[in-house]
Amino acid sequence: MSDKKATLGLEGKEAIDLPIYSGTLGPDVVDVGALTAQGLFTYDPGFVSTASCESKITFIDGGKGILLHAGYPIDQLAEKSDFLEVCWLLWNGELPAEEEKEAFVQRVTKHTMVHDQMNNFFQGFRRDAHPMAIMCGVVGALSAFYHDSLDITNEKARDISAVRLIAKMPTLAAMAYKYSIGEPFVYPRNELGYAENFLHMMFSTPCEDYKVSPTLAKAMDTIFLLHADHEQNASTSTVRLAGSTGSNPFGCISAGITALWGPSHGGANEAVLDMLAEIGDVSRIDEFVAKAKDKNDPFRLMGFGHRVYKNFDPRAKVMKEKADEVLGELGLTNDPLLAIAKRLEQIALEDEYFIEKKLYPNVDFYSGIILKAMGIPTSMFTVIFAVGRTPGWIAHWNEMISNPYKIGRPRQLYTGPTQRDFPSSEDQG
Ligand code: SDX
């Protein structure tokens, strides 16, 4: 922390000094705690200018399009690391030594199965239930099976809960998919890698094994990795707020899944594909760009814009390279949706409106094109985002619980009726 301060002049009152703290990177912050004693609150709907916590996990420079996990740039991690190694990095703040990584991979592998009674939960859902609705339910339900590790003050309980969540999310995700198509659940295989195992559980059947292509397994692993964490985004902030009440980690992650589902957040990858399909042809792009620019039209170009990035989302750059690689491997380089996406990106990046509002493609713009090419249905796209984001969610939850914290309880600007008495029977006539 620093000895810098901001002085706030208050009409008719003594000016007050507010401490300013500096981080290792990013803007300074003003500690406004002293305002309450002055009978004042800050007012910042959407928390556009609010730092909700101190964190060491991830840093984003939105102006430069930089994303660091414990200081490592996302493009270097995507090229040189893998998803489980990034899970370790987010939790521990350092890359694992070789033997640490091997032991961690083994631990996760041994926890990929879910309690067989979990299968019964699925039977209660309609077959056409959205997989995210199923995930909200079954992930929260994990807390009904792990009474041995719900004591959040116990570091070992927090650690095993994190391993169980990272390990079981792909299994539950694949179960949600299999349930929706009426195929039997496929058990994880311990000899397979994390992303390979997920694709196996998604596409194998009891009648024949699905041979996972190494290119698709690597692409899937990279997609998980690119989604792993992103500072205090809406779903991570939801996990922190839920966790601040002392709630168990499984319930907190379920809350995060619910927040992620919205089309303004993780639901955007599904919405991008729906939008590209609605555009249908490159010739109709101008019509949709005009709608996106029309203030009276609620339509937005899904996959564009970001609260923090006012430059290219570095994840979108890697995702775009992966899209070319996967579609090339699958012989789909002429995929009409990819052609529409690339043309849309080009137009949007040249259009005055998008330049002025600094609207660039974000992580969701290309991910759906890769997932669709891999045979994954659009309804599963946000589920895959949730699998990838789980290590980030649980790392932030653990960072909060491992340090002194307070229950999150914002105040408000009240503009409702002032106090009044309940009408007497006479008044009521
Ligand atoms: C994710 O927070 C994270 O880190 C999220 C995420 C993560 O990893 O956790 O990165 C994942 O959620 C990525 C974003 C996915 N969502 C979308 O792609 C949906 C489309 N994008 C928008 O809805 C919007 O850009 C947001 C929600 C992402 C950001 O909204 P903000 O920061 O609240 O910005 P805003 O709505 O105030 O927009 C600023 C201006 C507005 O115009 P004016 O009111 O100033 O005239 O830009 C316009 C908006 O109308 N605008 C768009 C637009 N996004 C913003 N106009 C057209 N198309 C768009 N996509």
Coordinates of C-alpha atoms and ligand atoms in Angstrom, one line a residue:
M1 CA 0.0 0.0 0.0
S2 CA 1.2 3.6 -0.4
D3 CA 1.0 6.9 1.6
K4 CA -0.7 8.6 -1.4
K5 CA -4.2 10.2 -0.7
A6 CA -7.1 11.8 -2.4
T7 CA -8.8 14.8 -0.7
L8 CA -12.5 15.0 -1.0
G9 CA -14.1 18.4 -0.5
L10 CA -17.6 18.1 1.1
E11 CA -20.0 21.1 0.9
G12 CA -20.4 22.6 4.4
K13 CA -18.0 20.0 5.8
E14 CA -14.4 19.5 6.5
A15 CA -12.6 18.0 3.4
I16 CA -11.6 14.4 4.1
D17 CA -8.5 12.5 3.0
L18 CA -9.0 9.1 1.3
P19 CA -6.0 6.7 1.1
I20 CA -4.8 5.7 -2.3
Y21 CA -3.3 2.3 -2.8
S22 CA -1.0 1.2 -5.7
G23 CA -0.9 -2.4 -7.0
T24 CA 2.0 -4.0 -8.9
L25 CA 0.2 -3.3 -12.2
G26 CA -2.9 -1.3 -13.2
P27 CA -4.6 1.8 -11.8
D28 CA -4.3 3.1 -8.3
V29 CA -7.4 2.6 -6.1
V30 CA -9.1 5.1 -3.7
D31 CA -10.1 3.5 -0.3
V32 CA -13.6 5.1 0.2
G33 CA -14.3 3.4 3.6
A34 CA -14.2 6.7 5.4
L35 CA -17.2 8.0 3.5
T36 CA -19.7 6.1 5.6
A37 CA -18.8 8.1 8.7
Q38 CA -19.6 11.2 6.6
G39 CA -23.0 9.7 5.8
L40 CA -22.0 9.1 2.2
F41 CA -21.9 6.1 -0.1
T42 CA -20.1 5.8 -3.5
Y43 CA -22.4 5.2 -6.4
D44 CA -21.2 3.0 -9.3
P45 CA -23.9 0.8 -11.0
G46 CA -22.3 -2.1 -12.8
F47 CA -19.1 -1.5 -10.8
V48 CA -17.6 0.2 -13.8
S49 CA -15.1 2.0 -11.7
T50 CA -15.0 -0.2 -8.6
A51 CA -12.2 -2.5 -7.4
S52 CA -14.1 -5.1 -5.3
C53 CA -11.0 -6.8 -3.9
E54 CA -7.2 -7.2 -3.9
S55 CA -6.1 -10.1 -6.0
K56 CA -2.8 -11.7 -7.2
I57 CA -4.3 -14.2 -9.7
T58 CA -4.9 -12.4 -13.0
F59 CA -4.3 -9.0 -14.5
I60 CA -5.9 -7.5 -17.6
D61 CA -4.6 -4.3 -19.4
G62 CA -7.7 -3.5 -21.4
G63 CA -6.1 -0.7 -23.4
K64 CA -3.2 -2.9 -24.5
G65 CA -5.1 -6.1 -24.9
I66 CA -2.9 -7.9 -22.3
L67 CA -4.0 -10.8 -20.1
L68 CA -1.6 -12.2 -17.5
H69 CA -2.1 -15.2 -15.2
A70 CA 0.3 -14.8 -12.3
G71 CA 2.3 -12.7 -14.7
Y72 CA 2.4 -15.1 -17.6
P73 CA 0.9 -13.7 -20.9
I74 CA -2.1 -15.8 -22.1
D75 CA -0.6 -16.3 -25.6
Q76 CA 2.6 -17.8 -24.1
L77 CA 0.5 -20.1 -21.8
A78 CA -1.7 -21.1 -24.8
E79 CA 1.5 -22.0 -26.8
K80 CA 3.7 -23.6 -24.1
S81 CA 1.4 -24.7 -21.3
D82 CA -1.8 -26.7 -20.9
F83 CA -5.1 -26.5 -19.1
L84 CA -4.2 -28.5 -15.9
E85 CA -0.9 -26.7 -15.6
V86 CA -2.8 -23.3 -15.7
C87 CA -5.3 -24.7 -13.1
W88 CA -2.2 -25.3 -10.8
L89 CA -0.8 -21.8 -11.7
L90 CA -4.1 -20.1 -10.8
W91 CA -4.4 -21.9 -7.4
N92 CA -0.7 -21.7 -6.4
G93 CA 0.6 -18.6 -8.1
E94 CA 3.5 -20.5 -9.6
L95 CA 4.0 -23.0 -12.4
P96 CA 4.3 -26.6 -11.1
A97 CA 7.6 -28.5 -11.0
E98 CA 7.5 -31.6 -13.2
E99 CA 6.8 -34.0 -10.3
E100 CA 4.1 -31.6 -8.9
K101 CA 2.4 -31.5 -12.3
E102 CA 2.4 -35.3 -12.6
A103 CA 1.0 -35.7 -9.1
F104 CA -1.7 -33.1 -9.8
V105 CA -2.7 -34.6 -13.1
Q106 CA -3.0 -38.0 -11.3
R107 CA -5.1 -36.5 -8.5
V108 CA -7.5 -34.8 -11.0
T109 CA -7.7 -38.0 -13.1
K110 CA -8.7 -40.1 -10.0
H111 CA -11.5 -37.7 -9.2
T112 CA -13.2 -37.6 -12.7
M113 CA -16.0 -40.0 -11.8
V114 CA -19.1 -38.7 -10.0
H115 CA -21.0 -40.6 -7.3
D116 CA -23.3 -43.0 -9.2
Q117 CA -26.4 -41.6 -7.5
M118 CA -25.7 -38.3 -9.3
N119 CA -27.1 -40.1 -12.4
N120 CA -30.6 -40.0 -10.7
F121 CA -30.6 -36.2 -10.7
F122 CA -30.5 -36.2 -14.5
Q123 CA -33.6 -38.3 -14.8
G124 CA -35.6 -35.4 -13.3
F125 CA -34.8 -33.1 -16.2
R126 CA -36.7 -32.9 -19.5
R127 CA -34.5 -34.2 -22.3
D128 CA -34.7 -30.8 -24.0
A129 CA -33.6 -28.9 -20.9
H130 CA -30.8 -26.5 -21.6
P131 CA -27.5 -28.1 -20.5
M132 CA -26.7 -25.0 -18.5
A133 CA -29.9 -25.4 -16.5
I134 CA -28.8 -29.0 -15.8
M135 CA -25.3 -27.8 -14.8
C136 CA -26.6 -25.2 -12.3
G137 CA -28.5 -28.1 -10.6
V138 CA -26.0 -30.9 -10.6
V139 CA -22.9 -28.9 -9.7
G140 CA -24.7 -27.4 -6.7
A141 CA -25.9 -31.0 -5.8
L142 CA -22.2 -32.1 -5.4
S143 CA -22.4 -30.4 -2.0
A144 CA -24.8 -33.2 -1.0
F145 CA -22.1 -35.8 -1.5
Y146 CA -19.0 -34.3 0.2
H147 CA -19.8 -33.7 3.8
D148 CA -16.2 -34.5 4.5
S149 CA -14.9 -31.4 2.8
L150 CA -17.4 -28.6 3.3
D151 CA -15.5 -26.9 6.1
I152 CA -14.2 -23.9 4.3
T153 CA -11.9 -22.9 7.1
N154 CA -10.0 -26.2 6.5
E155 CA -7.3 -25.7 3.8
K156 CA -7.3 -29.4 2.9
A157 CA -11.0 -29.3 2.4
R158 CA -10.7 -26.3 0.2
D159 CA -8.0 -28.1 -1.8
I160 CA -9.9 -31.4 -2.4
S161 CA -13.0 -29.4 -3.3
A162 CA -11.1 -27.6 -6.0
V163 CA -9.6 -30.9 -7.3
R164 CA -13.1 -32.5 -7.3
L165 CA -14.7 -29.5 -9.2
I166 CA -11.9 -29.3 -11.8
A167 CA -12.1 -33.1 -12.3
K168 CA -15.9 -33.5 -12.3
M169 CA -17.0 -30.6 -14.4
P170 CA -16.1 -32.3 -17.8
T171 CA -17.9 -35.5 -16.6
L172 CA -21.0 -33.7 -15.6
A173 CA -20.9 -31.6 -18.8
A174 CA -20.7 -34.7 -21.0
M175 CA -23.5 -36.3 -19.0
A176 CA -25.7 -33.3 -19.6
Y177 CA -25.0 -33.6 -23.4
K178 CA -25.6 -37.4 -23.4
Y179 CA -28.8 -37.0 -21.5
S180 CA -30.0 -34.4 -24.0
I181 CA -29.5 -36.9 -27.0
G182 CA -30.8 -39.9 -25.1
E183 CA -27.5 -41.8 -25.2
P184 CA -26.1 -43.6 -22.1
F185 CA -23.5 -41.8 -20.0
V186 CA -19.9 -42.6 -20.8
Y187 CA -17.5 -43.1 -17.9
P188 CA -14.2 -41.2 -17.9
R189 CA -11.0 -43.2 -18.8
N190 CA -8.0 -42.8 -16.6
E191 CA -5.5 -43.3 -19.4
L192 CA -6.8 -40.3 -21.3
G193 CA -5.7 -36.7 -20.9
Y194 CA -8.2 -34.1 -19.5
A195 CA -9.5 -32.7 -22.8
E196 CA -9.2 -36.0 -24.6
N197 CA -11.3 -37.6 -21.8
F198 CA -14.0 -34.9 -22.2
L199 CA -14.3 -35.6 -25.9
H200 CA -14.3 -39.3 -25.2
M201 CA -17.2 -38.9 -22.8
M202 CA -19.0 -36.6 -25.3
F203 CA -18.7 -38.8 -28.4
S204 CA -18.0 -42.4 -27.4
T205 CA -20.9 -44.9 -27.1
P206 CA -21.1 -48.4 -25.7
C207 CA -21.2 -49.6 -29.3
E208 CA -18.0 -48.0 -30.4
D209 CA -15.1 -46.0 -29.1
Y210 CA -14.5 -42.5 -30.4
K211 CA -10.9 -42.1 -31.4
V212 CA -10.0 -38.6 -30.3
S213 CA -7.9 -36.7 -32.8
P214 CA -4.8 -35.2 -31.1
T215 CA -5.5 -31.9 -32.9
L216 CA -9.0 -31.7 -31.6
A217 CA -7.9 -32.7 -28.1
K218 CA -5.2 -30.0 -28.2
A219 CA -7.8 -27.4 -29.5
M220 CA -10.2 -28.4 -26.7
D221 CA -7.5 -28.1 -24.1
T222 CA -6.6 -24.6 -25.5
I223 CA -10.2 -23.5 -25.4
F224 CA -10.4 -24.6 -21.7
L225 CA -7.1 -22.8 -21.0
L226 CA -8.2 -19.5 -22.7
H227 CA -11.4 -19.4 -20.5
A228 CA -9.6 -20.3 -17.3
D229 CA -9.8 -16.9 -15.5
H230 CA -10.5 -13.2 -16.2
E231 CA -10.2 -11.1 -13.0
Q232 CA -13.5 -10.0 -11.4
N233 CA -15.9 -10.7 -14.3
A234 CA -19.6 -11.0 -13.5
S235 CA -19.5 -14.8 -12.7
T236 CA -16.3 -14.6 -10.7
S237 CA -17.7 -11.7 -8.7
T238 CA -20.8 -13.9 -8.1
V239 CA -18.7 -16.7 -6.8
R240 CA -16.8 -14.3 -4.5
L241 CA -20.1 -12.8 -3.2
A242 CA -21.7 -16.2 -2.6
G243 CA -18.5 -17.4 -0.9
S244 CA -18.3 -14.3 1.3
T245 CA -21.4 -15.6 3.2
G246 CA -19.4 -18.8 4.1
S247 CA -21.4 -20.9 1.6
N248 CA -19.8 -24.2 0.4
P249 CA -17.6 -24.2 -2.8
F250 CA -20.0 -26.3 -4.9
G251 CA -22.9 -24.0 -4.3
C252 CA -20.6 -21.0 -5.0
I253 CA -19.6 -22.5 -8.4
S254 CA -23.2 -23.2 -9.2
A255 CA -23.9 -19.5 -8.6
G256 CA -21.1 -18.7 -10.9
I257 CA -22.5 -21.0 -13.6
T258 CA -25.8 -19.2 -13.4
A259 CA -24.2 -15.8 -13.8
L260 CA -22.1 -17.0 -16.7
W261 CA -25.2 -18.2 -18.6
G262 CA -26.3 -14.7 -19.6
P263 CA -25.8 -13.7 -23.2
S264 CA -23.9 -10.6 -22.1
H265 CA -21.3 -12.9 -20.5
G266 CA -20.5 -16.5 -21.1
G267 CA -23.8 -17.1 -23.0
A268 CA -22.4 -14.9 -25.8
N269 CA -20.5 -17.8 -27.5
E270 CA -23.9 -19.5 -28.1
A271 CA -25.4 -16.2 -29.2
V272 CA -22.6 -15.6 -31.7
L273 CA -23.4 -18.8 -33.5
D274 CA -27.1 -17.9 -33.5
M275 CA -26.3 -14.5 -34.9
L276 CA -24.0 -15.8 -37.6
A277 CA -26.7 -18.3 -38.6
E278 CA -29.3 -15.5 -38.6
I279 CA -27.0 -13.4 -40.8
G280 CA -26.8 -16.4 -43.1
D281 CA -24.8 -14.8 -45.8
V282 CA -22.0 -12.3 -46.2
S283 CA -24.3 -10.1 -48.3
R284 CA -26.5 -9.5 -45.2
I285 CA -23.7 -8.3 -42.9
D286 CA -24.2 -4.6 -43.6
E287 CA -27.9 -4.9 -42.5
F288 CA -26.9 -6.4 -39.1
V289 CA -24.0 -3.9 -38.6
A290 CA -26.6 -1.1 -39.2
K291 CA -28.9 -2.7 -36.6
A292 CA -26.0 -2.9 -34.1
K293 CA -25.3 0.8 -34.6
D294 CA -29.0 1.8 -34.3
K295 CA -29.5 3.2 -30.8
N296 CA -33.3 2.3 -31.1
D297 CA -32.5 -1.3 -31.9
P298 CA -31.6 -3.5 -29.0
F299 CA -29.5 -5.8 -31.3
R300 CA -25.8 -6.0 -30.5
L301 CA -23.1 -7.8 -32.4
M302 CA -22.5 -10.8 -30.2
G303 CA -18.9 -11.5 -29.6
F304 CA -17.9 -7.8 -29.9
G305 CA -17.2 -5.4 -27.1
H306 CA -15.9 -5.8 -23.6
R307 CA -16.1 -4.0 -20.3
V308 CA -12.3 -4.0 -19.9
Y309 CA -10.8 -4.7 -23.3
K310 CA -10.7 -1.5 -25.5
N311 CA -8.4 -3.4 -27.8
F312 CA -8.3 -6.9 -29.3
D313 CA -9.1 -9.5 -26.6
P314 CA -5.8 -11.5 -26.7
R315 CA -7.8 -14.7 -26.3
A316 CA -9.7 -13.9 -29.4
K317 CA -6.4 -13.8 -31.4
V318 CA -5.4 -17.2 -30.2
M319 CA -8.9 -18.5 -30.8
K320 CA -8.9 -17.2 -34.4
E321 CA -5.6 -19.1 -35.1
K322 CA -7.2 -22.3 -33.5
A323 CA -10.2 -21.9 -35.7
D324 CA -8.1 -21.9 -38.9
E325 CA -6.2 -24.9 -37.6
V326 CA -9.2 -27.0 -36.6
L327 CA -11.3 -26.2 -39.6
G328 CA -8.2 -26.9 -41.8
E329 CA -7.8 -30.3 -40.1
L330 CA -11.5 -31.1 -40.6
G331 CA -11.4 -29.9 -44.2
L332 CA -14.0 -27.1 -43.3
T333 CA -11.9 -24.1 -44.4
N334 CA -14.9 -23.1 -46.6
D335 CA -17.3 -23.1 -43.6
P336 CA -19.8 -20.4 -44.5
L337 CA -20.0 -19.3 -40.8
L338 CA -16.3 -18.8 -40.6
A339 CA -16.5 -16.7 -43.8
I340 CA -19.3 -14.6 -42.3
A341 CA -17.3 -14.2 -39.0
K342 CA -14.1 -13.1 -40.7
R343 CA -16.0 -10.6 -43.0
L344 CA -17.9 -9.3 -40.0
E345 CA -14.8 -8.8 -38.0
Q346 CA -13.1 -7.0 -40.9
I347 CA -16.1 -4.7 -41.4
A348 CA -16.6 -4.0 -37.7
L349 CA -12.9 -3.1 -37.3
E350 CA -13.1 -0.6 -40.1
D351 CA -16.4 0.9 -39.1
E352 CA -16.3 4.3 -37.4
Y353 CA -19.0 3.3 -34.8
F354 CA -16.9 0.3 -33.6
I355 CA -13.7 2.2 -33.7
E356 CA -15.1 5.1 -31.7
K357 CA -16.6 2.8 -29.1
K358 CA -13.5 0.5 -29.1
L359 CA -15.6 -2.6 -29.9
Y360 CA -13.3 -5.5 -30.8
P361 CA -13.9 -9.2 -31.1
N362 CA -13.8 -10.9 -27.6
V363 CA -13.1 -14.4 -26.5
D364 CA -16.6 -15.6 -27.5
F365 CA -16.4 -14.5 -31.2
Y366 CA -14.4 -17.4 -32.6
S367 CA -14.8 -20.1 -29.9
G368 CA -18.2 -21.2 -31.1
I369 CA -17.0 -21.7 -34.7
I370 CA -14.4 -24.1 -33.4
L371 CA -16.8 -26.0 -31.1
K372 CA -19.4 -26.3 -33.9
A373 CA -16.8 -27.7 -36.3
M374 CA -15.9 -30.2 -33.6
G375 CA -19.5 -31.4 -33.6
I376 CA -20.4 -29.8 -30.3
P377 CA -24.0 -28.5 -30.3
T378 CA -24.4 -24.7 -29.7
S379 CA -26.3 -25.3 -26.5
M380 CA -23.2 -26.9 -25.0
F381 CA -20.9 -23.9 -25.8
T382 CA -21.5 -22.0 -22.5
V383 CA -21.2 -25.3 -20.6
I384 CA -17.7 -25.6 -22.1
F385 CA -16.9 -22.0 -21.0
A386 CA -18.0 -23.0 -17.5
V387 CA -15.7 -26.1 -17.5
G388 CA -12.8 -23.8 -18.5
R389 CA -13.6 -21.1 -16.0
T390 CA -13.9 -23.4 -13.0
P391 CA -10.2 -23.1 -12.0
G392 CA -10.5 -19.3 -12.1
W393 CA -13.7 -19.3 -10.0
I394 CA -12.3 -21.7 -7.4
A395 CA -9.0 -19.9 -7.2
H396 CA -10.7 -16.6 -6.5
W397 CA -12.9 -18.2 -4.0
N398 CA -9.9 -19.7 -2.2
E399 CA -7.9 -16.4 -2.4
M400 CA -10.8 -14.7 -0.6
I401 CA -11.4 -17.4 2.0
S402 CA -7.7 -17.8 2.7
N403 CA -7.4 -14.1 3.7
P404 CA -9.4 -11.9 6.0
Y405 CA -12.6 -11.1 4.3
K406 CA -16.0 -9.5 5.0
I407 CA -19.5 -10.6 3.8
G408 CA -20.3 -8.6 0.6
R409 CA -23.2 -6.3 1.3
P410 CA -23.4 -3.3 -1.1
R411 CA -25.6 -0.2 -0.2
Q412 CA -27.9 1.7 -2.5
L413 CA -29.2 5.1 -3.6
Y414 CA -32.9 4.9 -2.4
T415 CA -35.4 6.9 -4.5
G416 CA -38.6 5.2 -3.3
P417 CA -41.4 6.6 -1.1
T418 CA -40.5 8.3 2.1
Q419 CA -42.0 6.9 5.4
R420 CA -45.8 6.9 5.5
D421 CA -48.5 5.4 7.8
F422 CA -50.7 2.5 6.8
P423 CA -54.1 4.0 5.9
S424 CA -56.7 3.8 8.7
S425 CA -60.0 2.0 7.9
E426 CA -61.6 5.5 7.6
D427 CA -58.9 6.6 5.1
Q428 CA -59.6 3.4 3.2
G429 CA -63.3 4.3 3.0
Ligands
SDX1 C1 -17.4 -12.2 -21.7 O1 -16.1 -9.3 -17.9 C2 -15.4 -10.3 -18.5 O2 -14.2 -10.4 -18.3 C3 -16.2 -11.2 -19.3 C4 -15.4 -12.3 -20.1 C5 -14.8 -13.3 -19.2 O3 -13.8 -13.9 -19.7 O4 -15.3 -13.5 -18.1 O5 -14.5 -11.6 -21.0 C6 -16.4 -13.1 -21.0 O6 -18.5 -12.0 -21.1 C7 -17.1 -11.5 -22.9 C8 -18.2 -10.6 -23.4 C9 -19.3 -11.5 -24.1 N1 -20.5 -10.7 -24.4 C10 -20.8 -10.3 -25.7 O7 -20.1 -10.5 -26.7 C11 -22.2 -9.6 -25.8 C12 -22.0 -8.4 -26.7 N2 -21.3 -7.4 -26.0 C13 -22.0 -6.4 -25.2 O8 -23.2 -6.7 -24.7 C14 -21.1 -5.5 -24.3 O9 -20.0 -5.2 -25.1 C15 -20.6 -6.0 -23.0 C16 -21.7 -6.5 -22.1 C17 -19.6 -7.2 -23.2 C18 -19.8 -4.9 -22.3 O10 -20.8 -4.0 -22.0 P1 -20.4 -2.6 -21.2 O11 -19.0 -2.6 -20.7 O12 -21.4 -2.4 -20.1 O13 -20.5 -1.5 -22.3 P2 -21.8 -0.8 -22.7 O14 -22.9 -1.8 -22.8 O15 -21.9 0.4 -21.9 O16 -21.4 -0.4 -24.2 C19 -20.7 0.8 -24.5 C20 -21.2 1.3 -25.8 C21 -22.8 1.4 -25.8 O17 -23.1 2.5 -26.6 P3 -23.6 3.9 -26.0 O18 -24.7 3.6 -24.9 O19 -22.3 4.4 -25.3 O20 -24.1 4.7 -27.1 O21 -20.9 0.4 -26.8 C22 -22.1 -0.1 -27.4 C23 -23.3 0.1 -26.4 O22 -24.5 0.2 -27.0 N3 -21.9 -1.6 -27.5 C24 -22.3 -2.3 -28.6 C25 -21.8 -3.6 -28.3 N4 -21.2 -3.6 -27.1 C26 -21.3 -2.4 -26.6 N5 -22.9 -2.0 -29.7 C27 -23.1 -3.0 -30.6 N6 -22.7 -4.3 -30.5 C28 -22.0 -4.6 -29.3 N7 -21.6 -5.9 -29.1

